[in-house]
Amino acid sequence: MPEHGPYVFISYRGGDAAWAPDLVYTALKAEFGEEAVFKAGFNLRAGDEYPPVLEDRAASCPVMLVCIGPRWVAAQNADGTRRLDDSNDWVRREIELALRNGNVVIPLLLGNPDEISIPAPQNLPPDLAPLVNRQAFRLEPGGRLRMTLPDLIAQLVKLVPELGRRSTDTRGGTITAKMQIGNLRGKAAAVRAHEGISHQIDAEMKVDDLAETGDATVVDLLARGHAPAR
């Protein structure tokens, strides 16, 4: 186990249940500190040689959260081939590395039970098939986040005791946010922070520009100064 982290690797497919991976990262960072959690869109720095960094983190983090939303299995490349069938697909590669190294791999189901379930083994490449035998954890949007997100954090502490020693003990807090509004051109902007979260999260939500034809825009909670890059 790494001595100083990161301890939790967040694997995600860009555009799949986009409300969740950034939210999970922000909550875990607020609870355990930035060094404890790895998510490619936030932790890779400009100029990093990302293949070895991703491979090292996927192999060395004792826990991987595999974010699985409605589009995770069927996501396609530009040529229409399924991304999971591509041996060079980064999501596939990082999960394979975690499984091969004996790390704890948790399928994190993003959505209601009628929207998403654990994939069938025949729908996965052989090297990812062991994923279906791992106990999954579900995050549902809306009010149930009040219970499930703190429960996820508690389970991670049980798996990696060092995380408990790093905890900032913010349970029971509230979301705090700074909102920067850009050019609204007389339109209305609605900013949604996912309700029901019982952790204190310091975040920045920004609306730069609204489309000429749109009356309103809704943006989700993102970590300060970052945006998804995957």
Short mmCIF file of N, CA and C in Angstrom, two decimals, residues 137-203:
data_model
loop_
_atom_site.label_atom_id
_atom_site.label_comp_id
_atom_site.label_asym_id
_atom_site.label_seq_id
_atom_site.Cartn_x
_atom_site.Cartn_y
_atom_site.Cartn_z
N PHE A 137 -21.56 -1.00 -5.47
CA PHE A 137 -22.12 0.04 -4.61
C PHE A 137 -22.89 0.98 -5.52
N ARG A 138 -24.05 1.44 -5.07
CA ARG A 138 -24.89 2.27 -5.92
C ARG A 138 -25.00 3.70 -5.37
N LEU A 139 -24.85 4.66 -6.28
CA LEU A 139 -25.15 6.06 -5.98
C LEU A 139 -26.33 6.48 -6.85
N GLU A 140 -27.36 7.00 -6.21
CA GLU A 140 -28.52 7.46 -6.94
C GLU A 140 -28.62 8.98 -6.83
N PRO A 141 -28.95 9.66 -7.93
CA PRO A 141 -29.09 11.11 -7.87
C PRO A 141 -30.26 11.50 -6.99
N GLY A 142 -30.20 12.72 -6.47
CA GLY A 142 -31.30 13.20 -5.64
C GLY A 142 -31.06 12.98 -4.16
N GLY A 143 -32.15 12.88 -3.41
CA GLY A 143 -32.08 12.86 -1.96
C GLY A 143 -31.35 11.67 -1.37
N ARG A 144 -31.29 10.52 -2.08
CA ARG A 144 -30.65 9.34 -1.51
C ARG A 144 -29.13 9.52 -1.39
N LEU A 145 -28.57 10.54 -2.06
CA LEU A 145 -27.14 10.80 -1.89
C LEU A 145 -26.81 11.12 -0.43
N ARG A 146 -27.82 11.62 0.29
CA ARG A 146 -27.61 11.96 1.70
C ARG A 146 -27.16 10.75 2.51
N MET A 147 -27.63 9.57 2.09
CA MET A 147 -27.26 8.34 2.80
C MET A 147 -26.12 7.60 2.11
N THR A 148 -26.18 7.53 0.78
CA THR A 148 -25.25 6.64 0.09
C THR A 148 -23.84 7.20 -0.02
N LEU A 149 -23.68 8.49 -0.19
CA LEU A 149 -22.33 9.03 -0.31
C LEU A 149 -21.56 8.93 0.99
N PRO A 150 -22.14 9.29 2.14
CA PRO A 150 -21.42 9.06 3.40
C PRO A 150 -21.14 7.58 3.66
N ASP A 151 -22.06 6.70 3.24
CA ASP A 151 -21.83 5.26 3.42
C ASP A 151 -20.65 4.79 2.58
N LEU A 152 -20.54 5.30 1.37
CA LEU A 152 -19.38 4.97 0.53
C LEU A 152 -18.09 5.39 1.21
N ILE A 153 -18.07 6.59 1.74
CA ILE A 153 -16.87 7.10 2.42
C ILE A 153 -16.54 6.22 3.63
N ALA A 154 -17.55 5.82 4.38
CA ALA A 154 -17.32 4.96 5.55
C ALA A 154 -16.75 3.61 5.14
N GLN A 155 -17.24 3.07 4.03
CA GLN A 155 -16.72 1.77 3.58
C GLN A 155 -15.27 1.90 3.10
N LEU A 156 -14.93 3.01 2.49
CA LEU A 156 -13.55 3.22 2.06
C LEU A 156 -12.61 3.30 3.26
N VAL A 157 -13.07 3.89 4.34
CA VAL A 157 -12.26 3.97 5.56
C VAL A 157 -12.00 2.56 6.11
N LYS A 158 -13.01 1.69 6.04
CA LYS A 158 -12.82 0.31 6.51
C LYS A 158 -11.81 -0.43 5.64
N LEU A 159 -11.85 -0.16 4.34
CA LEU A 159 -10.93 -0.84 3.42
C LEU A 159 -9.51 -0.31 3.56
N VAL A 160 -9.38 1.00 3.78
CA VAL A 160 -8.06 1.63 3.88
C VAL A 160 -8.03 2.45 5.17
N PRO A 161 -7.61 1.85 6.28
CA PRO A 161 -7.64 2.57 7.57
C PRO A 161 -6.91 3.90 7.54
N GLU A 162 -5.88 4.02 6.71
CA GLU A 162 -5.15 5.29 6.64
C GLU A 162 -6.08 6.43 6.26
N LEU A 163 -7.11 6.14 5.48
CA LEU A 163 -8.05 7.19 5.10
C LEU A 163 -8.77 7.74 6.33
N GLY A 164 -9.07 6.87 7.29
CA GLY A 164 -9.71 7.33 8.50
C GLY A 164 -8.84 8.30 9.28
N ARG A 165 -7.54 8.07 9.25
CA ARG A 165 -6.61 8.97 9.95
C ARG A 165 -6.48 10.30 9.22
N ARG A 166 -6.79 10.30 7.91
CA ARG A 166 -6.70 11.53 7.14
C ARG A 166 -8.00 12.30 7.12
N SER A 167 -9.07 11.69 7.63
CA SER A 167 -10.39 12.30 7.52
C SER A 167 -10.43 13.68 8.15
N THR A 168 -11.09 14.59 7.46
CA THR A 168 -11.25 15.95 7.99
C THR A 168 -12.49 16.06 8.85
N ASP A 169 -13.20 14.93 9.02
CA ASP A 169 -14.37 14.86 9.90
C ASP A 169 -15.37 15.96 9.59
N THR A 170 -15.80 15.99 8.32
CA THR A 170 -16.76 17.02 7.92
C THR A 170 -18.17 16.45 7.81
N ARG A 171 -18.41 15.24 8.29
CA ARG A 171 -19.75 14.69 8.18
C ARG A 171 -20.75 15.59 8.90
N GLY A 172 -21.89 15.77 8.29
CA GLY A 172 -22.90 16.61 8.88
C GLY A 172 -22.80 18.04 8.43
N GLY A 173 -21.82 18.37 7.61
CA GLY A 173 -21.67 19.73 7.11
C GLY A 173 -22.59 19.99 5.94
N THR A 174 -22.36 21.06 5.26
CA THR A 174 -23.19 21.43 4.12
C THR A 174 -22.30 21.78 2.95
N ILE A 175 -22.90 21.86 1.79
CA ILE A 175 -22.16 22.27 0.61
C ILE A 175 -21.97 23.78 0.66
N THR A 176 -20.75 24.23 0.48
CA THR A 176 -20.49 25.65 0.32
C THR A 176 -19.90 25.86 -1.05
N ALA A 177 -20.28 26.92 -1.70
CA ALA A 177 -19.84 27.11 -3.08
C ALA A 177 -19.67 28.58 -3.39
N LYS A 178 -18.75 28.86 -4.30
CA LYS A 178 -18.61 30.18 -4.86
C LYS A 178 -19.08 30.12 -6.30
N MET A 179 -19.95 31.01 -6.69
CA MET A 179 -20.49 31.00 -8.04
C MET A 179 -19.98 32.21 -8.79
N GLN A 180 -19.38 31.97 -9.92
CA GLN A 180 -18.93 33.04 -10.79
C GLN A 180 -19.81 33.05 -12.02
N ILE A 181 -20.48 34.13 -12.27
CA ILE A 181 -21.37 34.23 -13.41
C ILE A 181 -20.73 35.11 -14.47
N GLY A 182 -20.60 34.58 -15.66
CA GLY A 182 -20.01 35.33 -16.76
C GLY A 182 -21.06 36.15 -17.49
N ASN A 183 -21.04 36.10 -18.79
CA ASN A 183 -21.93 36.91 -19.60
C ASN A 183 -23.27 36.21 -19.74
N LEU A 184 -24.31 36.75 -19.11
CA LEU A 184 -25.63 36.13 -19.16
C LEU A 184 -26.50 36.71 -20.27
N ARG A 185 -26.14 37.85 -20.81
CA ARG A 185 -26.87 38.49 -21.90
C ARG A 185 -28.37 38.55 -21.61
N GLY A 186 -28.71 38.89 -20.40
CA GLY A 186 -30.11 39.04 -20.05
C GLY A 186 -30.85 37.74 -19.82
N LYS A 187 -30.15 36.60 -19.90
CA LYS A 187 -30.78 35.32 -19.68
C LYS A 187 -30.70 34.95 -18.20
N ALA A 188 -31.25 33.82 -17.86
CA ALA A 188 -31.20 33.35 -16.47
C ALA A 188 -30.29 32.14 -16.39
N ALA A 189 -29.55 32.05 -15.34
CA ALA A 189 -28.66 30.90 -15.12
C ALA A 189 -29.09 30.19 -13.86
N ALA A 190 -29.26 28.89 -13.94
CA ALA A 190 -29.60 28.08 -12.76
C ALA A 190 -28.43 27.19 -12.44
N VAL A 191 -27.96 27.25 -11.23
CA VAL A 191 -26.83 26.43 -10.80
C VAL A 191 -27.35 25.39 -9.83
N ARG A 192 -27.10 24.09 -10.13
CA ARG A 192 -27.61 23.02 -9.30
C ARG A 192 -26.47 22.36 -8.54
N ALA A 193 -26.54 22.38 -7.24
CA ALA A 193 -25.64 21.57 -6.42
C ALA A 193 -26.43 20.34 -6.04
N HIS A 194 -25.84 19.16 -6.25
CA HIS A 194 -26.58 17.92 -6.00
C HIS A 194 -27.05 17.89 -4.56
N GLU A 195 -28.35 17.79 -4.38
CA GLU A 195 -28.92 17.89 -3.05
C GLU A 195 -28.67 16.61 -2.26
N GLY A 196 -28.74 16.77 -0.97
CA GLY A 196 -28.68 15.62 -0.10
C GLY A 196 -27.29 15.26 0.36
N ILE A 197 -26.26 15.98 -0.05
CA ILE A 197 -24.90 15.65 0.37
C ILE A 197 -24.67 16.18 1.78
N SER A 198 -24.15 15.35 2.65
CA SER A 198 -23.97 15.77 4.03
C SER A 198 -22.52 16.11 4.35
N HIS A 199 -21.71 16.26 3.29
CA HIS A 199 -20.31 16.63 3.51
C HIS A 199 -20.10 18.07 3.10
N GLN A 200 -19.13 18.69 3.73
CA GLN A 200 -18.81 20.05 3.35
C GLN A 200 -17.90 20.03 2.14
N ILE A 201 -18.32 20.66 1.07
CA ILE A 201 -17.56 20.66 -0.18
C ILE A 201 -17.34 22.10 -0.60
N ASP A 202 -16.11 22.50 -0.75
CA ASP A 202 -15.79 23.84 -1.22
C ASP A 202 -15.57 23.76 -2.71
N ALA A 203 -16.37 24.41 -3.48
CA ALA A 203 -16.33 24.23 -4.93
C ALA A 203 -16.64 25.54 -5.62
#
